[in-house]
Coordinates of C-alpha atoms in Angstrom, one line a residue:
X243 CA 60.4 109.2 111.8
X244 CA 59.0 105.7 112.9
X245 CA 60.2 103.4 115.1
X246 CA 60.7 101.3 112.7
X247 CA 62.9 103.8 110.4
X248 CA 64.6 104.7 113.7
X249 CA 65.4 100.9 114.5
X250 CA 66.9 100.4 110.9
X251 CA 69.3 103.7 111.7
X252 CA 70.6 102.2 114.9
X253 CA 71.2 98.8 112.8
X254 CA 72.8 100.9 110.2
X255 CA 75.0 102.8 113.6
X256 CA 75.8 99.3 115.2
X257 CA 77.6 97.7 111.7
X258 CA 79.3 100.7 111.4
X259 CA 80.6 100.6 114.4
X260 CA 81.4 97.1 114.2
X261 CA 83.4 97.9 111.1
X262 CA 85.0 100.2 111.9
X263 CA 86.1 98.5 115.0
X264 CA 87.2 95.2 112.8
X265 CA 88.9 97.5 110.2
X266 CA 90.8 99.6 113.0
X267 CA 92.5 96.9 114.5
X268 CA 93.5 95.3 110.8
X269 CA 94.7 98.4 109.8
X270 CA 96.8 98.9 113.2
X271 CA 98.0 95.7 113.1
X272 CA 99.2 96.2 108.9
X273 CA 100.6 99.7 110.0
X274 CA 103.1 98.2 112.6
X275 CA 104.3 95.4 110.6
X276 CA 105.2 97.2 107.6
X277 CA 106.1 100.5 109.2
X278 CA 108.6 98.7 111.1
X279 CA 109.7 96.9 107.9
X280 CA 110.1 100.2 106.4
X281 CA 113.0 101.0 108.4
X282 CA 114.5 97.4 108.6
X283 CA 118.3 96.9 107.6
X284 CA 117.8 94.2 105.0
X285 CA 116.8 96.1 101.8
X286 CA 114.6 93.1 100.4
X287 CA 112.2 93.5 103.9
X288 CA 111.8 97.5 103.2
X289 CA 111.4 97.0 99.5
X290 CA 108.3 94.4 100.1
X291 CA 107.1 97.0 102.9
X292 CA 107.1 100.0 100.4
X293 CA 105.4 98.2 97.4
X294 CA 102.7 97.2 100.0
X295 CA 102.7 100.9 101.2
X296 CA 102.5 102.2 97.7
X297 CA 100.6 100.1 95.8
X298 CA 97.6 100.3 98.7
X299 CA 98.9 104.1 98.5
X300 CA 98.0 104.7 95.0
X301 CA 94.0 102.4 94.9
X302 CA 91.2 103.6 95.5
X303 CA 89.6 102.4 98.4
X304 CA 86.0 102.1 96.6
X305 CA 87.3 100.1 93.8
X306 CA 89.3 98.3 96.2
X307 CA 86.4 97.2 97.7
X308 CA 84.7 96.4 94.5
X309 CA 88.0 94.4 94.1
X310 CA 87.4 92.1 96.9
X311 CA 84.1 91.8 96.9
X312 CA 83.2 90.9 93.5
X313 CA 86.5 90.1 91.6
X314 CA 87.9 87.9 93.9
X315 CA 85.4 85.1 94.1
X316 CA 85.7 85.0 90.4
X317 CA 89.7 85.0 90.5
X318 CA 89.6 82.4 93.8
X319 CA 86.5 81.1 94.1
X320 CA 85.5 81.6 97.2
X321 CA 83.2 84.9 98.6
X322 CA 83.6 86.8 101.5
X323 CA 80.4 88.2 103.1
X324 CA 79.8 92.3 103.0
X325 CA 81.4 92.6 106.4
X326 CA 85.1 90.8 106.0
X327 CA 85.2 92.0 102.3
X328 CA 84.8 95.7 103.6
X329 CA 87.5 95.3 106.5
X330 CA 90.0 93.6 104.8
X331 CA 89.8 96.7 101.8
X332 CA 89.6 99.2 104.3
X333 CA 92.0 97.8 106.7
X334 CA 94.4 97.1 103.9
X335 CA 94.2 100.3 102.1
X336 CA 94.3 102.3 105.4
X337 CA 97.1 100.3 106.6
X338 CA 99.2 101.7 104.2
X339 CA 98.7 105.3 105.5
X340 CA 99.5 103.9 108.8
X341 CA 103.1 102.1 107.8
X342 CA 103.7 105.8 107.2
X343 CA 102.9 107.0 110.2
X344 CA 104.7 104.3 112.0
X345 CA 107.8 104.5 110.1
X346 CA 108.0 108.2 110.9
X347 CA 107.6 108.4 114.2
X348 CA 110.7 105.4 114.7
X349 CA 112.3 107.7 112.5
X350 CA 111.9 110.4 114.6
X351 CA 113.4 108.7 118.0
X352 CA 116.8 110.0 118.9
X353 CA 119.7 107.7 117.5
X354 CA 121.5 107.9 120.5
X355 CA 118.4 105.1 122.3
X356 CA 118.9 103.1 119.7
X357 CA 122.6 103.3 120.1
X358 CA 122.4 102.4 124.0
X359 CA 120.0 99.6 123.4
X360 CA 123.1 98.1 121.2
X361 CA 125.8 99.1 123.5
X362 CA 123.3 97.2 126.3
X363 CA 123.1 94.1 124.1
X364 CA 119.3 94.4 123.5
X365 CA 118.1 92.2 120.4
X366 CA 116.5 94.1 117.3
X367 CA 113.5 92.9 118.7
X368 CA 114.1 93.7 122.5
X369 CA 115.3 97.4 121.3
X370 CA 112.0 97.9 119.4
X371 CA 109.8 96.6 122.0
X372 CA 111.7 98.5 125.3
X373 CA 112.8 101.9 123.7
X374 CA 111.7 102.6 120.5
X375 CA 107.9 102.1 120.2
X376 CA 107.3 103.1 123.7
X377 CA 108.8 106.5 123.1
X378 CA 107.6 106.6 118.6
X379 CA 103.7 105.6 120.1
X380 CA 102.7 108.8 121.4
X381 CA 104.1 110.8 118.4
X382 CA 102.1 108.2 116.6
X383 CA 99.1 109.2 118.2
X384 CA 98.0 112.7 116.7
X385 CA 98.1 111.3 112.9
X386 CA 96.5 107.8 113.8
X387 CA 93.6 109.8 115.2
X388 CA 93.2 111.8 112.2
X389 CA 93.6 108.0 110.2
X390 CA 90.9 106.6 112.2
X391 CA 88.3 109.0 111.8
X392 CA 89.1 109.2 108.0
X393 CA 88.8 105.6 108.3
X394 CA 85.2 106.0 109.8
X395 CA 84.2 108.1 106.9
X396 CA 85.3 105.4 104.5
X397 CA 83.6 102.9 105.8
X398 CA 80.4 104.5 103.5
X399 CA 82.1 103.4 100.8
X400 CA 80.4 99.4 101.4
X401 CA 77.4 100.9 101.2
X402 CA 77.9 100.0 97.8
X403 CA 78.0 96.6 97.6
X404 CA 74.6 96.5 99.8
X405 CA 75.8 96.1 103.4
X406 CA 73.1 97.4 106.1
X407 CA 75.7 100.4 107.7
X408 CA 75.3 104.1 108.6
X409 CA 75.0 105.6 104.9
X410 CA 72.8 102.5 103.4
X411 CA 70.6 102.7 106.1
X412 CA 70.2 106.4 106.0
X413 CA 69.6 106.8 102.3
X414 CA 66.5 103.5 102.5
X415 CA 65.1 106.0 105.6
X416 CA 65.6 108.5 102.6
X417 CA 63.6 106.5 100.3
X418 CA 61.1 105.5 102.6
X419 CA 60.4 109.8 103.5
X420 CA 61.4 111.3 100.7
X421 CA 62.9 113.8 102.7
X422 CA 66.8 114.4 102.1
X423 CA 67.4 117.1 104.2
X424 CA 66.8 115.6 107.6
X425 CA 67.8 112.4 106.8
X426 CA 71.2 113.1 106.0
X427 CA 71.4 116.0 108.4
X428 CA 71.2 113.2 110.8
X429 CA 73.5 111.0 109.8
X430 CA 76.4 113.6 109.4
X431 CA 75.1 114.2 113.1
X432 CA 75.8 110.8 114.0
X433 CA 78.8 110.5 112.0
X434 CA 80.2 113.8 113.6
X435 CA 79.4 112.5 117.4
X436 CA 81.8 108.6 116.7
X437 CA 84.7 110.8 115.2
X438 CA 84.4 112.8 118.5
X439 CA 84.0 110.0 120.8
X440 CA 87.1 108.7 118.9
X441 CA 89.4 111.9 119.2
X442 CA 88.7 112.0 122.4
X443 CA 89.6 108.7 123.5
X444 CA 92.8 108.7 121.6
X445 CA 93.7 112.7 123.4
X446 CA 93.3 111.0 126.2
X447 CA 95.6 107.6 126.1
X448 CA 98.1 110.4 124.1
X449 CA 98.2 112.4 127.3
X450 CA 98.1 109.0 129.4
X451 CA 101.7 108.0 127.5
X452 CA 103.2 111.1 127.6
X453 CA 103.0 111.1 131.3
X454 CA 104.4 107.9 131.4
X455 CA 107.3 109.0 129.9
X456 CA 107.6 112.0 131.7
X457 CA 107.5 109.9 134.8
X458 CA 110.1 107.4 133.7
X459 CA 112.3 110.4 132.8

């Protein structure tokens, strides 16, 4: 492979990186508000959080980014570029996975904190910040992983509307060789070594938390 073909791979690494990246942090962001609103007591808050959670539930992520990208200027019009159209599909659509997560693992936090967070006058807010998510975050942990790096693999799905990341780049190396094999060989190489990166990252703030808790016990 060229140079050249190699420089248009690392091009095609670096905006999938940077989507991912932008995605992530839309998607975490999403996944907090309405998993918490999932387990709100006003019914009307958790009823808004669950059509979110199953209407983003129930897309497709491709067509959801056809959705955006092309449908959108035509409903509104106004156009986002390849890069803000794919993280606000993906982050949305992903974000729905993660209110799951989050609403699970507040779920799963023994009644009896949230019961001395009342009896010490703590606000809603105070008792969510101080003893709930500190103690819900690292059960969180295992399935965001597992969200993120399906996350990464979905971010091929803009190839489709012509943005320069991993998968378009990989398949105009493709073109250029007319080799399939090694091409794509390659990226699921590449592809492999971020989801590791990422696992391992998140393994190690998981075991980071748990201490911390541990130590505060």
């Amino acid at each position: 492979m060229t140079s050249g073909l190699w420089d248009l791979v690392l091009d095609g690494v670096w905006t999938t990186v940077q989507l991912l990246l932008f995605s992530g942090l839309l998607m975490t962001g999403v996944a907090l508000v309405a998993g918490v609103a999932r387990t709100d007591r006003r019914w009307i808050v958790r009823f808004l959080a669950g059509l979110y959670t199953e209407v983003f539930r129930g897309t497709s992520a491709l067509v959801m980014i056809f959705w955006v990208f092309f449908v959108l200027p035509v409903a509104f019009g106004w156009q986002l570029v390849p890069m803000w159209a794919g993280t606000l599909a993906l982050g949305l659509t992903y974000g729905a996975y993660g209110a799951e997560i989050v609403r699970a693992a507040l779920g799963a936090v023994d009644p009896a904190q949230r019961e001395g967070g009342v009896a010490l006058g703590f606000t809603p807010w105070q008792r969510l910040r101080l003893i709930l998510l500190p103690q819900a975050v690292p059960e969180m942990i295992p399935s965001y992983c597992n969200l993120l790096v399906e996350l990464l693999k979905g971010t091929a799905l803009v190839s489709v509307t012509g943005m320069g990341d991993l998968a378009f780049s990989g398949n105009l190396v493709r073109l250029a060789l007319q080799e399939s094999a090694h091409v794509y060989t390659y990226l699921l190489v590449i592809y492999f070594v971020i989801a590791f990166v990422i696992t391992r990252l998140l393994r190690g703030l998981e075991k980071r938390l748990r201490a911390g808790l541990g130590g505060v016990a």
